Amino acid sequence: MAHDNSSRVNEFILLGLSDTRELQLLFFTLFLLAYAMVLLGNLLIIVTVRTDPKLSSPMYFLLCNLSFIDICYTSVTAPRVLVALLSGHKAIAFEGCMAQLFFLHFVGSSEMFLLTVMAFDRYTAICRPLHYTAIMARGACWALVAACWVGGFIHSIVQTVLTLQLPFCGPNTIHSYFCDVPPIIRLACADTALTEWLMASNSGLISLGCFLVLVASYTLILAKVRARLSQGHWKALSTCTSHVMAVTLLFMPCIFTYLRPAGALPTNKYVCVIYTIFSPMMNPLIYTLRSSEVKESMWRLWKRCRA
């Protein structure tokens, strides 16, 4: 059914995390530090992997792509939040809000798919080591990464189209610091029950489905490691531990946020901080601290830069 958008709102008001000026300055400092860590940490991983031939395995190729996605993902929300916290300007144009929603889901879902591919990579390396080189050849890795981006685009375009077909003619206040599907749906001037269920089925089931695949992969890996105890397998298990930490930080808040109709419960904007800021910030620390190869490569890069 077509809706008349002649009275459509032209902008939304993002209330942010707090109305208190002191807390806004505190959040600005924390967000700025977190964003700087995301940029510097992930850029360091990308440069290290790209400049060290010893880090040419599929695992580090996928890690390099994850770092790039984390930079893009955080950059969708963090700069706009920092400007709003510092200037107090909370308005965002309707078109800008929809663009932020699109890129948030585009990059976010691509990251979920990529983490699933990384789990498959670890499963293949541990459970099928003789076939690992053939299965995870460079061409296959590029195809898997491309599939992650294509899947993210399809998911995001569905979310955006479902949102754009809703009429927005009344309240324009979003109880969050960025534009996302759940808080925006609540502002629509129409019955959104069907749209809410469609979006929950889309975002929620993608989050839950990827998470279950990851849990199954790591369960199989754990069973394999327990059956064949060796130094190499324990090293692989240590790598998987860092993946589990990253997965938990990203997927659990997303499942909590998206696997329910938007009107069922109010979205906790502080929970959103975990998967929009905290998870991308922790990924470089988790992967570098758990990987001696990356740390050694970073040290060699540092010595080359000082020479």
C-alpha positions as CSV (number, residue, x, y, z in Angstrom):
1,M,0.0,0.0,0.0
2,A,1.5,3.4,-1.0
3,H,1.7,6.1,1.7
4,D,1.6,9.8,1.2
5,N,5.0,11.2,2.1
6,S,4.0,14.8,1.5
7,S,4.1,15.4,5.3
8,R,7.2,13.3,5.8
9,V,9.6,14.6,8.4
10,N,12.8,16.2,7.0
11,E,15.1,15.4,9.9
12,F,15.4,13.3,13.0
13,I,16.7,14.3,16.4
14,L,19.2,11.9,18.0
15,L,19.0,12.3,21.7
16,G,22.3,10.7,22.3
17,L,23.5,9.1,25.5
18,S,22.9,11.9,27.9
19,D,21.5,15.5,28.2
20,T,24.0,16.5,30.9
21,R,26.9,18.5,29.5
22,E,29.5,17.0,31.8
23,L,28.5,13.5,30.8
24,Q,28.5,14.5,27.1
25,L,32.2,15.7,27.5
26,L,33.0,12.5,29.3
27,F,31.4,10.4,26.5
28,F,33.2,12.5,23.9
29,T,36.6,11.7,25.5
30,L,35.8,8.0,25.7
31,F,34.4,7.8,22.2
32,L,37.3,9.7,20.8
33,L,39.9,7.4,22.5
34,A,37.9,4.3,21.4
35,Y,37.7,5.6,17.8
36,A,41.4,6.4,17.7
37,M,42.2,2.9,19.0
38,V,40.0,1.4,16.3
39,L,41.7,3.4,13.6
40,L,45.2,2.9,14.8
41,G,44.9,-0.7,15.9
42,N,43.2,-1.9,12.7
43,L,45.4,0.1,10.4
44,L,48.5,-1.4,12.2
45,I,47.1,-4.9,11.6
46,I,46.5,-4.1,7.9
47,V,49.9,-2.6,7.3
48,T,51.6,-5.5,9.3
49,V,49.8,-8.2,7.3
50,R,50.3,-6.5,4.0
51,T,54.1,-5.9,4.5
52,D,55.1,-9.2,6.0
53,P,55.3,-12.2,3.6
54,K,55.2,-14.6,6.6
55,L,51.6,-13.5,7.3
56,S,50.3,-14.7,3.9
57,S,48.1,-17.6,5.3
58,P,44.3,-17.4,4.8
59,M,43.8,-16.7,8.5
60,Y,45.8,-13.4,8.3
61,F,44.2,-12.5,4.9
62,L,40.8,-12.8,6.6
63,L,42.1,-10.9,9.7
64,C,43.2,-8.1,7.4
65,N,39.8,-7.9,5.9
66,L,38.2,-7.9,9.3
67,S,40.3,-4.9,10.3
68,F,39.2,-3.0,7.2
69,I,35.5,-3.8,8.0
70,D,36.0,-2.7,11.6
71,I,37.3,0.7,10.5
72,C,34.4,1.1,8.1
73,Y,31.8,-0.1,10.7
74,T,32.9,2.3,13.4
75,S,33.3,5.2,11.0
76,V,29.6,4.9,10.1
77,T,28.6,6.1,13.6
78,A,31.6,7.4,15.6
79,P,32.4,10.7,13.7
80,R,28.7,11.8,13.8
81,V,28.5,11.0,17.5
82,L,31.7,12.9,18.3
83,V,30.5,16.0,16.4
84,A,27.1,15.8,18.2
85,L,28.7,15.4,21.7
86,L,31.0,18.3,21.1
87,S,28.7,20.8,19.4
88,G,25.4,19.7,20.9
89,H,23.8,19.6,17.4
90,K,21.5,16.5,17.5
91,A,19.6,16.9,14.2
92,I,20.3,14.6,11.3
93,A,18.6,14.9,7.9
94,F,16.2,12.2,6.8
95,E,18.4,11.2,3.9
96,G,21.5,11.1,6.1
97,C,19.7,9.0,8.6
98,M,18.7,6.5,6.0
99,A,22.3,6.4,4.6
100,Q,23.7,5.7,8.1
101,L,21.2,2.9,8.6
102,F,22.1,1.4,5.2
103,F,25.9,1.5,5.7
104,L,25.5,0.3,9.4
105,H,23.7,-2.9,8.3
106,F,25.8,-3.3,5.2
107,V,29.1,-3.3,7.0
108,G,27.8,-4.9,10.2
109,S,26.3,-7.9,8.5
110,S,29.3,-8.3,6.3
111,E,31.4,-8.5,9.4
112,M,29.1,-11.3,10.8
113,F,29.5,-13.3,7.6
114,L,33.3,-12.7,7.7
115,L,33.6,-14.0,11.3
116,T,31.7,-17.1,10.1
117,V,34.1,-17.6,7.3
118,M,37.0,-17.2,9.8
119,A,35.5,-19.9,12.0
120,F,35.3,-22.1,8.9
121,D,38.9,-21.4,8.2
122,R,39.9,-22.5,11.7
123,Y,37.7,-25.6,11.4
124,T,39.3,-26.6,8.1
125,A,42.9,-25.9,9.5
126,I,42.3,-28.1,12.6
127,C,39.9,-30.8,11.4
128,R,40.9,-31.2,7.8
129,P,44.6,-30.1,7.8
130,L,45.5,-32.3,4.7
131,H,42.9,-30.5,2.6
132,Y,43.4,-27.0,4.1
133,T,45.6,-25.6,1.3
134,A,43.3,-26.8,-1.4
135,I,40.1,-25.7,0.4
136,M,41.4,-22.3,1.5
137,A,43.3,-21.3,-1.6
138,R,43.7,-17.6,-2.3
139,G,41.0,-17.6,-5.0
140,A,38.6,-19.3,-2.6
141,C,39.4,-16.8,0.1
142,W,38.7,-13.9,-2.3
143,A,35.4,-15.5,-3.3
144,L,34.4,-16.0,0.3
145,V,35.2,-12.4,1.2
146,A,33.3,-11.1,-1.8
147,A,30.3,-13.3,-0.8
148,C,30.4,-11.7,2.7
149,W,30.1,-8.2,1.1
150,V,27.4,-9.3,-1.3
151,G,25.4,-10.9,1.5
152,G,25.8,-7.7,3.6
153,F,24.5,-5.6,0.7
154,I,21.5,-7.7,0.1
155,H,20.6,-7.7,3.9
156,S,21.1,-4.0,4.1
157,I,19.1,-3.1,1.0
158,V,16.2,-5.1,2.4
159,Q,16.3,-3.3,5.7
160,T,16.5,0.1,4.1
161,V,13.7,-0.5,1.6
162,L,11.4,-1.8,4.4
163,T,12.2,1.4,6.4
164,L,11.7,3.8,3.5
165,Q,8.3,2.5,2.7
166,L,7.0,3.5,6.1
167,P,5.4,7.0,6.5
168,F,7.1,9.4,9.0
169,C,4.8,12.3,9.6
170,G,4.8,12.8,13.4
171,P,7.4,12.5,16.1
172,N,11.0,12.6,15.0
173,T,12.9,12.0,18.2
174,I,15.2,8.9,18.2
175,H,16.2,7.7,21.6
176,S,19.7,6.7,20.5
177,Y,22.9,8.2,19.2
178,F,22.7,6.8,15.7
179,C,20.0,5.8,13.2
180,D,19.0,2.2,13.4
181,V,15.9,0.1,12.5
182,P,14.3,-0.5,15.9
183,P,14.1,3.1,17.1
184,I,13.1,4.5,13.7
185,I,10.2,2.0,13.3
186,R,8.6,3.3,16.5
187,L,8.3,6.7,14.8
188,A,6.2,5.5,11.8
189,C,2.7,6.8,11.4
190,A,1.3,3.4,10.5
191,D,0.8,-0.1,11.8
192,T,4.3,-1.6,11.7
193,A,3.6,-5.1,13.1
194,L,4.3,-6.9,9.8
195,T,7.4,-4.8,9.1
196,E,8.7,-5.4,12.5
197,W,8.5,-9.1,12.2
198,L,10.0,-9.0,8.7
199,M,13.0,-7.0,10.0
200,A,13.4,-9.2,13.1
201,S,13.4,-12.2,10.8
202,N,16.0,-10.5,8.6
203,S,18.5,-9.0,11.1
204,G,17.7,-11.3,14.1
205,L,17.9,-14.6,12.2
206,I,21.1,-13.6,10.5
207,S,22.7,-12.8,13.8
208,L,21.4,-15.9,15.5
209,G,22.1,-18.1,12.5
210,C,25.7,-17.0,12.1
211,F,26.2,-17.3,15.9
212,L,24.9,-20.9,15.9
213,V,27.2,-21.8,13.0
214,L,30.1,-20.3,14.9
215,V,29.2,-22.2,18.1
216,A,28.9,-25.5,16.1
217,S,32.3,-24.8,14.4
218,Y,34.1,-24.2,17.7
219,T,32.4,-27.1,19.3
220,L,33.8,-29.4,16.6
221,I,37.2,-27.8,16.9
222,L,37.2,-28.4,20.7
223,A,36.2,-32.0,20.2
224,K,39.0,-32.5,17.7
225,V,41.6,-30.9,19.9
226,R,40.6,-33.0,22.9
227,A,41.0,-36.1,20.8
228,R,44.4,-35.2,19.4
229,L,46.5,-33.3,21.9
230,S,49.5,-31.8,20.4
231,Q,51.4,-28.5,20.5
232,G,50.1,-27.4,17.1
233,H,46.5,-28.2,18.0
234,W,46.7,-26.3,21.3
235,K,48.1,-23.3,19.4
236,A,45.2,-23.5,17.0
237,L,42.8,-23.7,20.0
238,S,44.4,-20.5,21.4
239,T,43.7,-18.8,18.2
240,C,40.1,-19.9,18.3
241,T,39.8,-18.6,21.9
242,S,40.4,-15.0,20.6
243,H,37.8,-15.6,17.9
244,V,35.2,-16.7,20.5
245,M,35.9,-13.5,22.5
246,A,35.3,-11.3,19.4
247,V,32.2,-13.3,18.4
248,T,30.7,-12.9,21.9
249,L,31.3,-9.1,21.9
250,L,29.6,-8.7,18.6
251,F,26.8,-11.3,18.4
252,M,25.2,-11.3,21.8
253,P,24.2,-7.6,21.8
254,C,23.0,-7.9,18.2
255,I,20.9,-10.9,19.0
256,F,19.5,-9.0,22.0
257,T,18.7,-5.9,19.9
258,Y,17.4,-7.4,16.7
259,L,15.8,-10.8,17.5
260,R,12.5,-9.3,18.6
261,P,9.9,-6.9,17.1
262,A,11.0,-3.3,17.5
263,G,8.0,-2.4,19.7
264,A,8.4,-5.4,22.1
265,L,11.0,-3.7,24.4
266,P,12.8,-0.4,24.2
267,T,16.3,-0.6,22.7
268,N,19.0,-0.1,25.3
269,K,21.3,2.5,23.7
270,Y,24.2,1.5,26.1
271,V,24.0,-2.1,24.8
272,C,24.5,-0.6,21.3
273,V,27.8,0.9,22.4
274,I,29.2,-2.7,22.7
275,Y,28.8,-3.7,19.1
276,T,29.3,-0.3,17.5
277,I,32.3,0.9,19.4
278,F,33.6,-1.5,22.0
279,S,33.8,-4.7,19.8
280,P,35.7,-3.0,16.9
281,M,38.0,-1.5,19.5
282,M,38.8,-4.8,21.1
283,N,39.3,-6.8,18.0
284,P,42.9,-5.6,17.3
285,L,43.8,-6.2,21.0
286,I,42.2,-9.7,21.0
287,Y,43.9,-10.9,17.8
288,T,47.3,-9.4,18.3
289,L,47.7,-10.4,22.0
290,R,46.7,-14.0,21.1
291,S,48.9,-14.2,18.0
292,S,52.7,-14.4,18.5
293,E,53.2,-14.2,14.8
294,V,51.5,-10.8,14.5
295,K,53.3,-9.4,17.5
296,E,56.7,-10.5,16.1
297,S,55.8,-9.0,12.7
298,M,54.8,-5.8,14.4
299,W,58.1,-5.7,16.2
300,R,60.0,-6.2,12.9
301,L,57.9,-3.5,11.3
302,W,58.8,-1.1,14.2
303,K,62.5,-1.9,13.8
304,R,62.3,-1.2,10.1
305,C,60.6,2.1,10.7
306,R,63.2,3.1,13.2
307,A,66.1,2.1,10.9
